[in-house]
Amino acid sequence: MRPPLWPVLSVIVCPPVGPWSELRGIRPSRVWPEDIRVIARAEAERLELPDYDLWLFDSRTLVRMHIDESDTTIGVELINDPDRVLAACRARDAATAAARPTVEVWAHTTSRDH
């Protein structure tokens, strides 16, 4: 039985700088397949995507991450409100359509960009 594909999408500054440039070497797992994509922060703002980290586990459960200025997770919020979950699903779909595979982004990023 083949494991499910886990989509992972990150909003980044383009070209990738700082800690984001460390993602350059990440490749999808062969054991647990992932679809790793990135979207530029400017594009995320244009699409009016949420300005917080979130996880969607299914079409009924949203987890909003609360992260402080030092990138430390200080809490999580489990959300089951159908309207908020639907809004997050729509944001995910818009982001996924606009995002590019990580390996494609890195192929167009020179070593001086990070």
GROMACS .gro file of N, CA and C in nm:
model
  342
    1MET      N    1   0.084  -0.118   0.000
    1MET     CA    2   0.000   0.000   0.000
    1MET      C    3   0.089   0.124   0.000
    2ARG      N    4   0.059   0.216  -0.089
    2ARG     CA    5   0.137   0.339  -0.102
    2ARG      C    6   0.089   0.444  -0.003
    3PRO      N    7   0.182   0.508   0.070
    3PRO     CA    8   0.140   0.613   0.164
    3PRO      C    9   0.085   0.734   0.089
    4PRO      N   10   0.000   0.814   0.156
    4PRO     CA   11  -0.057   0.933   0.091
    4PRO      C   12   0.050   1.038   0.066
    5LEU      N   13   0.025   1.123  -0.032
    5LEU     CA   14   0.116   1.234  -0.062
    5LEU      C   15   0.084   1.348   0.033
    6TRP      N   16   0.187   1.401   0.102
    6TRP     CA   17   0.169   1.511   0.194
    6TRP      C   18   0.214   1.640   0.128
    7PRO      N   19   0.120   1.729   0.096
    7PRO     CA   20   0.161   1.858   0.040
    7PRO      C   21   0.213   1.950   0.151
    8VAL      N   22   0.325   2.015   0.123
    8VAL     CA   23   0.384   2.111   0.216
    8VAL      C   24   0.405   2.240   0.138
    9LEU      N   25   0.355   2.351   0.189
    9LEU     CA   26   0.368   2.477   0.120
    9LEU      C   27   0.421   2.582   0.216
   10SER      N   28   0.526   2.653   0.175
   10SER     CA   29   0.585   2.757   0.258
   10SER      C   30   0.583   2.890   0.184
   11VAL      N   31   0.554   2.996   0.257
   11VAL     CA   32   0.562   3.131   0.203
   11VAL      C   33   0.701   3.183   0.237
   12ILE      N   34   0.777   3.226   0.135
   12ILE     CA   35   0.915   3.270   0.157
   12ILE      C   36   0.942   3.404   0.089
   13VAL      N   37   1.048   3.466   0.130
   13VAL     CA   38   1.098   3.586   0.063
   13VAL      C   39   1.178   3.537  -0.058
   14CYS      N   40   1.160   3.597  -0.173
   14CYS     CA   41   1.235   3.557  -0.292
   14CYS      C   42   1.330   3.668  -0.333
   15PRO      N   43   1.456   3.637  -0.358
   15PRO     CA   44   1.517   3.505  -0.347
   15PRO      C   45   1.529   3.464  -0.201
   16PRO      N   46   1.534   3.332  -0.176
   16PRO     CA   47   1.543   3.283  -0.039
   16PRO      C   48   1.668   3.334   0.031
   17VAL      N   49   1.651   3.385   0.151
   17VAL     CA   50   1.763   3.437   0.230
   17VAL      C   51   1.753   3.383   0.372
   18GLY      N   52   1.862   3.397   0.446
   18GLY     CA   53   1.863   3.354   0.585
   18GLY      C   54   1.828   3.207   0.599
   19PRO      N   55   1.742   3.173   0.697
   19PRO     CA   56   1.711   3.033   0.720
   19PRO      C   57   1.642   2.965   0.602
   20TRP      N   58   1.572   3.043   0.520
   20TRP     CA   59   1.505   2.982   0.404
   20TRP      C   60   1.605   2.925   0.305
   21SER      N   61   1.723   2.985   0.296
   21SER     CA   62   1.822   2.932   0.202
   21SER      C   63   1.869   2.793   0.244
   22GLU      N   64   1.852   2.759   0.372
   22GLU     CA   65   1.890   2.626   0.418
   22GLU      C   66   1.798   2.518   0.362
   23LEU      N   67   1.681   2.556   0.316
   23LEU     CA   68   1.588   2.458   0.258
   23LEU      C   69   1.634   2.410   0.121
   24ARG      N   70   1.737   2.471   0.067
   24ARG     CA   71   1.787   2.439  -0.065
   24ARG      C   72   1.813   2.290  -0.083
   25GLY      N   73   1.863   2.223   0.019
   25GLY     CA   74   1.898   2.082   0.008
   25GLY      C   75   1.786   1.986   0.036
   26ILE      N   76   1.669   2.035   0.074
   26ILE     CA   77   1.559   1.945   0.107
   26ILE      C   78   1.501   1.884  -0.020
   27ARG      N   79   1.486   1.756  -0.017
   27ARG     CA   80   1.424   1.683  -0.127
   27ARG      C   81   1.309   1.601  -0.071
   28PRO      N   82   1.208   1.573  -0.152
   28PRO     CA   83   1.096   1.492  -0.103
   28PRO      C   84   1.144   1.356  -0.052
   29SER      N   85   1.078   1.308   0.051
   29SER     CA   86   1.110   1.179   0.111
   29SER      C   87   1.063   1.066   0.020
   30ARG      N   88   1.144   0.963   0.010
   30ARG     CA   89   1.102   0.845  -0.067
   30ARG      C   90   1.011   0.756   0.016
   31VAL      N   91   1.026   0.763   0.149
   31VAL     CA   92   0.947   0.679   0.237
   31VAL      C   93   0.807   0.737   0.255
   32TRP      N   94   0.800   0.866   0.280
   32TRP     CA   95   0.673   0.933   0.301
   32TRP      C   96   0.666   1.048   0.201
   33PRO      N   97   0.604   1.027   0.085
   33PRO     CA   98   0.609   1.126  -0.023
   33PRO      C   99   0.553   1.263   0.018
   34GLU      N  100   0.622   1.367  -0.025
   34GLU     CA  101   0.579   1.503   0.002
   34GLU      C  102   0.582   1.583  -0.128
   35ASP      N  103   0.491   1.675  -0.141
   35ASP     CA  104   0.491   1.770  -0.250
   35ASP      C  105   0.531   1.902  -0.188
   36ILE      N  106   0.661   1.935  -0.195
   36ILE     CA  107   0.713   2.054  -0.128
   36ILE      C  108   0.715   2.169  -0.227
   37ARG      N  109   0.640   2.275  -0.195
   37ARG     CA  110   0.628   2.391  -0.283
   37ARG      C  111   0.648   2.519  -0.203
   38VAL      N  112   0.685   2.625  -0.274
   38VAL     CA  113   0.701   2.756  -0.209
   38VAL      C  114   0.629   2.862  -0.292
   39ILE      N  115   0.594   2.969  -0.223
   39ILE     CA  116   0.531   3.082  -0.288
   39ILE      C  117   0.596   3.208  -0.232
   40ALA      N  118   0.621   3.302  -0.317
   40ALA     CA  119   0.684   3.426  -0.275
   40ALA      C  120   0.590   3.505  -0.185
   41ARG      N  121   0.647   3.570  -0.085
   41ARG     CA  122   0.567   3.649   0.009
   41ARG      C  123   0.483   3.754  -0.064
   42ALA      N  124   0.540   3.818  -0.167
   42ALA     CA  125   0.465   3.920  -0.241
   42ALA      C  126   0.341   3.858  -0.307
   43GLU      N  127   0.355   3.737  -0.359
   43GLU     CA  128   0.241   3.668  -0.422
   43GLU      C  129   0.138   3.629  -0.315
   44ALA      N  130   0.184   3.584  -0.200
   44ALA     CA  131   0.093   3.549  -0.091
   44ALA      C  132   0.012   3.671  -0.047
   45GLU      N  133   0.078   3.785  -0.042
   45GLU     CA  134   0.006   3.909  -0.005
   45GLU      C  135  -0.094   3.947  -0.113
   46ARG      N  136  -0.055   3.932  -0.240
   46ARG     CA  137  -0.147   3.963  -0.349
   46ARG      C  138  -0.272   3.874  -0.344
   47LEU      N  139  -0.253   3.748  -0.307
   47LEU     CA  140  -0.364   3.653  -0.298
   47LEU      C  141  -0.441   3.667  -0.166
   48GLU      N  142  -0.393   3.756  -0.077
   48GLU     CA  143  -0.454   3.778   0.054
   48GLU      C  144  -0.462   3.649   0.136
   49LEU      N  145  -0.349   3.575   0.135
   49LEU     CA  146  -0.342   3.453   0.215
   49LEU      C  147  -0.329   3.490   0.363
   50PRO      N  148  -0.366   3.400   0.453
   50PRO     CA  149  -0.352   3.429   0.596
   50PRO      C  150  -0.207   3.465   0.630
   51ASP      N  151  -0.190   3.552   0.728
   51ASP     CA  152  -0.055   3.594   0.767
   51ASP      C  153  -0.006   3.516   0.889
   52TYR      N  154  -0.054   3.395   0.904
   52TYR     CA  155  -0.012   3.307   1.014
   52TYR      C  156   0.009   3.166   0.961
   53ASP      N  157   0.087   3.087   1.036
   53ASP     CA  158   0.110   2.948   0.998
   53ASP      C  159  -0.012   2.865   1.036
   54LEU      N  160  -0.045   2.770   0.948
   54LEU     CA  161  -0.160   2.685   0.976
   54LEU      C  162  -0.137   2.546   0.921
   55TRP      N  163  -0.213   2.453   0.975
   55TRP     CA  164  -0.214   2.316   0.926
   55TRP      C  165  -0.360   2.279   0.901
   56LEU      N  166  -0.385   2.216   0.787
   56LEU     CA  167  -0.516   2.160   0.758
   56LEU      C  168  -0.499   2.008   0.753
   57PHE      N  169  -0.566   1.939   0.842
   57PHE     CA  170  -0.554   1.794   0.846
   57PHE      C  171  -0.661   1.726   0.764
   58ASP      N  172  -0.771   1.791   0.746
   58ASP     CA  173  -0.881   1.742   0.663
   58ASP      C  174  -0.970   1.861   0.634
   59SER      N  175  -1.086   1.837   0.581
   59SER     CA  176  -1.174   1.949   0.547
   59SER      C  177  -1.258   1.996   0.666
   60ARG      N  178  -1.225   1.948   0.787
   60ARG     CA  179  -1.301   1.988   0.906
   60ARG      C  180  -1.215   2.043   1.019
   61THR      N  181  -1.083   2.028   1.007
   61THR     CA  182  -0.995   2.064   1.118
   61THR      C  183  -0.883   2.156   1.073
   62LEU      N  184  -0.874   2.272   1.136
   62LEU     CA  185  -0.770   2.370   1.109
   62LEU      C  186  -0.693   2.390   1.239
   63VAL      N  187  -0.562   2.392   1.229
   63VAL     CA  188  -0.478   2.424   1.344
   63VAL      C  189  -0.403   2.551   1.311
   64ARG      N  190  -0.429   2.655   1.388
   64ARG     CA  191  -0.358   2.782   1.371
   64ARG      C  192  -0.242   2.784   1.468
   65MET      N  193  -0.123   2.811   1.415
   65MET     CA  194  -0.003   2.817   1.496
   65MET      C  195   0.016   2.959   1.546
   66HIS      N  196   0.050   2.974   1.674
   66HIS     CA  197   0.082   3.104   1.732
   66HIS      C  198   0.233   3.105   1.754
   67ILE      N  199   0.302   3.193   1.682
   67ILE     CA  200   0.448   3.198   1.681
   67ILE      C  201   0.492   3.340   1.716
   68ASP      N  202   0.591   3.350   1.805
   68ASP     CA  203   0.637   3.484   1.845
   68ASP      C  204   0.744   3.537   1.750
   69GLU      N  205   0.796   3.654   1.780
   69GLU     CA  206   0.894   3.721   1.693
   69GLU      C  207   1.023   3.643   1.676
   70SER      N  208   1.054   3.552   1.769
   70SER     CA  209   1.178   3.473   1.759
   70SER      C  210   1.154   3.338   1.692
   71ASP      N  211   1.038   3.322   1.626
   71ASP     CA  212   1.000   3.198   1.558
   71ASP      C  213   0.979   3.081   1.653
   72THR      N  214   0.941   3.110   1.776
   72THR     CA  215   0.911   3.006   1.873
   72THR      C  216   0.760   2.985   1.878
   73THR      N  217   0.718   2.860   1.866
   73THR     CA  218   0.576   2.830   1.878
   73THR      C  219   0.535   2.849   2.023
   74ILE      N  220   0.438   2.936   2.044
   74ILE     CA  221   0.393   2.964   2.180
   74ILE      C  222   0.254   2.908   2.206
   75GLY      N  223   0.194   2.849   2.104
   75GLY     CA  224   0.064   2.787   2.123
   75GLY      C  225   0.003   2.745   1.991
   76VAL      N  226  -0.098   2.665   2.000
   76VAL     CA  227  -0.175   2.623   1.883
   76VAL      C  228  -0.323   2.637   1.916
   77GLU      N  229  -0.400   2.660   1.812
   77GLU     CA  230  -0.544   2.678   1.829
   77GLU      C  231  -0.615   2.580   1.737
   78LEU      N  232  -0.692   2.490   1.793
   78LEU     CA  233  -0.769   2.393   1.715
   78LEU      C  234  -0.900   2.458   1.677
   79ILE      N  235  -0.926   2.466   1.546
   79ILE     CA  236  -1.045   2.536   1.497
   79ILE      C  237  -1.130   2.438   1.417
   80ASN      N  238  -1.257   2.427   1.455
   80ASN     CA  239  -1.351   2.341   1.386
   80ASN      C  240  -1.467   2.419   1.324
   81ASP      N  241  -1.463   2.552   1.336
   81ASP     CA  242  -1.568   2.636   1.280
   81ASP      C  243  -1.570   2.618   1.128
   82PRO      N  244  -1.680   2.571   1.070
   82PRO     CA  245  -1.685   2.542   0.927
   82PRO      C  246  -1.647   2.660   0.837
   83ASP      N  247  -1.688   2.781   0.873
   83ASP     CA  248  -1.657   2.897   0.789
   83ASP      C  249  -1.507   2.926   0.788
   84ARG      N  250  -1.443   2.917   0.904
   84ARG     CA  251  -1.299   2.944   0.912
   84ARG      C  252  -1.219   2.833   0.844
   85VAL      N  253  -1.264   2.709   0.860
   85VAL     CA  254  -1.195   2.597   0.794
   85VAL      C  255  -1.209   2.610   0.643
   86LEU      N  256  -1.329   2.645   0.595
   86LEU     CA  257  -1.350   2.663   0.451
   86LEU      C  258  -1.262   2.775   0.397
   87ALA      N  259  -1.251   2.885   0.470
   87ALA     CA  260  -1.164   2.996   0.426
   87ALA      C  261  -1.019   2.949   0.417
   88ALA      N  262  -0.975   2.868   0.513
   88ALA     CA  263  -0.838   2.816   0.510
   88ALA      C  264  -0.819   2.719   0.393
   89CYS      N  265  -0.920   2.638   0.364
   89CYS     CA  266  -0.912   2.546   0.249
   89CYS      C  267  -0.901   2.625   0.118
   90ARG      N  268  -0.978   2.731   0.106
   90ARG     CA  269  -0.972   2.815  -0.014
   90ARG      C  270  -0.835   2.883  -0.026
   91ALA      N  271  -0.782   2.929   0.086
   91ALA     CA  272  -0.649   2.990   0.085
   91ALA      C  273  -0.544   2.888   0.044
   92ARG      N  274  -0.554   2.766   0.097
   92ARG     CA  275  -0.462   2.659   0.060
   92ARG      C  276  -0.468   2.631  -0.089
   93ASP      N  277  -0.589   2.623  -0.143
   93ASP     CA  278  -0.605   2.594  -0.285
   93ASP      C  279  -0.546   2.705  -0.372
   94ALA      N  280  -0.568   2.830  -0.334
   94ALA     CA  281  -0.511   2.943  -0.409
   94ALA      C  282  -0.360   2.941  -0.402
   95ALA      N  283  -0.307   2.915  -0.282
   95ALA     CA  284  -0.162   2.911  -0.264
   95ALA      C  285  -0.099   2.796  -0.342
   96THR      N  286  -0.163   2.682  -0.339
   96THR     CA  287  -0.110   2.565  -0.411
   96THR      C  288  -0.106   2.591  -0.561
   97ALA      N  289  -0.209   2.654  -0.614
   97ALA     CA  290  -0.213   2.684  -0.757
   97ALA      C  291  -0.102   2.782  -0.798
   98ALA      N  292  -0.067   2.873  -0.708
   98ALA     CA  293   0.034   2.975  -0.740
   98ALA      C  294   0.176   2.934  -0.703
   99ALA      N  295   0.191   2.832  -0.619
   99ALA     CA  296   0.323   2.792  -0.570
   99ALA      C  297   0.400   2.712  -0.675
  100ARG      N  298   0.532   2.713  -0.656
  100ARG     CA  299   0.621   2.638  -0.746
  100ARG      C  300   0.693   2.530  -0.667
  101PRO      N  301   0.722   2.416  -0.731
  101PRO     CA  302   0.798   2.312  -0.661
  101PRO      C  303   0.932   2.367  -0.611
  102THR      N  304   0.970   2.326  -0.492
  102THR     CA  305   1.093   2.374  -0.430
  102THR      C  306   1.214   2.356  -0.521
  103VAL      N  307   1.227   2.239  -0.583
  103VAL     CA  308   1.345   2.215  -0.668
  103VAL      C  309   1.349   2.312  -0.785
  104GLU      N  310   1.234   2.355  -0.835
  104GLU     CA  311   1.229   2.453  -0.944
  104GLU      C  312   1.277   2.590  -0.895
  105VAL      N  313   1.234   2.629  -0.775
  105VAL     CA  314   1.277   2.757  -0.718
  105VAL      C  315   1.427   2.757  -0.700
  106TRP      N  316   1.482   2.650  -0.644
  106TRP     CA  317   1.627   2.645  -0.620
  106TRP      C  318   1.704   2.644  -0.750
  107ALA      N  319   1.649   2.584  -0.855
  107ALA     CA  320   1.719   2.580  -0.984
  107ALA      C  321   1.736   2.720  -1.042
  108HIS      N  322   1.647   2.812  -1.006
  108HIS     CA  323   1.654   2.949  -1.057
  108HIS      C  324   1.716   3.046  -0.958
  109THR      N  325   1.773   2.992  -0.850
  109THR     CA  326   1.836   3.073  -0.748
  109THR      C  327   1.987   3.051  -0.754
  110THR      N  328   2.062   3.155  -0.772
  110THR     CA  329   2.208   3.141  -0.778
  110THR      C  330   2.267   3.136  -0.639
  111SER      N  331   2.390   3.095  -0.628
  111SER     CA  332   2.455   3.085  -0.498
  111SER      C  333   2.467   3.222  -0.431
  112ARG      N  334   2.473   3.331  -0.507
  112ARG     CA  335   2.482   3.464  -0.446
  112ARG      C  336   2.350   3.509  -0.385
  113ASP      N  337   2.240   3.438  -0.418
  113ASP     CA  338   2.109   3.474  -0.365
  113ASP      C  339   2.089   3.431  -0.221
  114HIS      N  340   2.178   3.350  -0.167
  114HIS     CA  341   2.156   3.304  -0.030
  114HIS      C  342   2.277   3.313   0.053
   0.00000   0.00000   0.00000
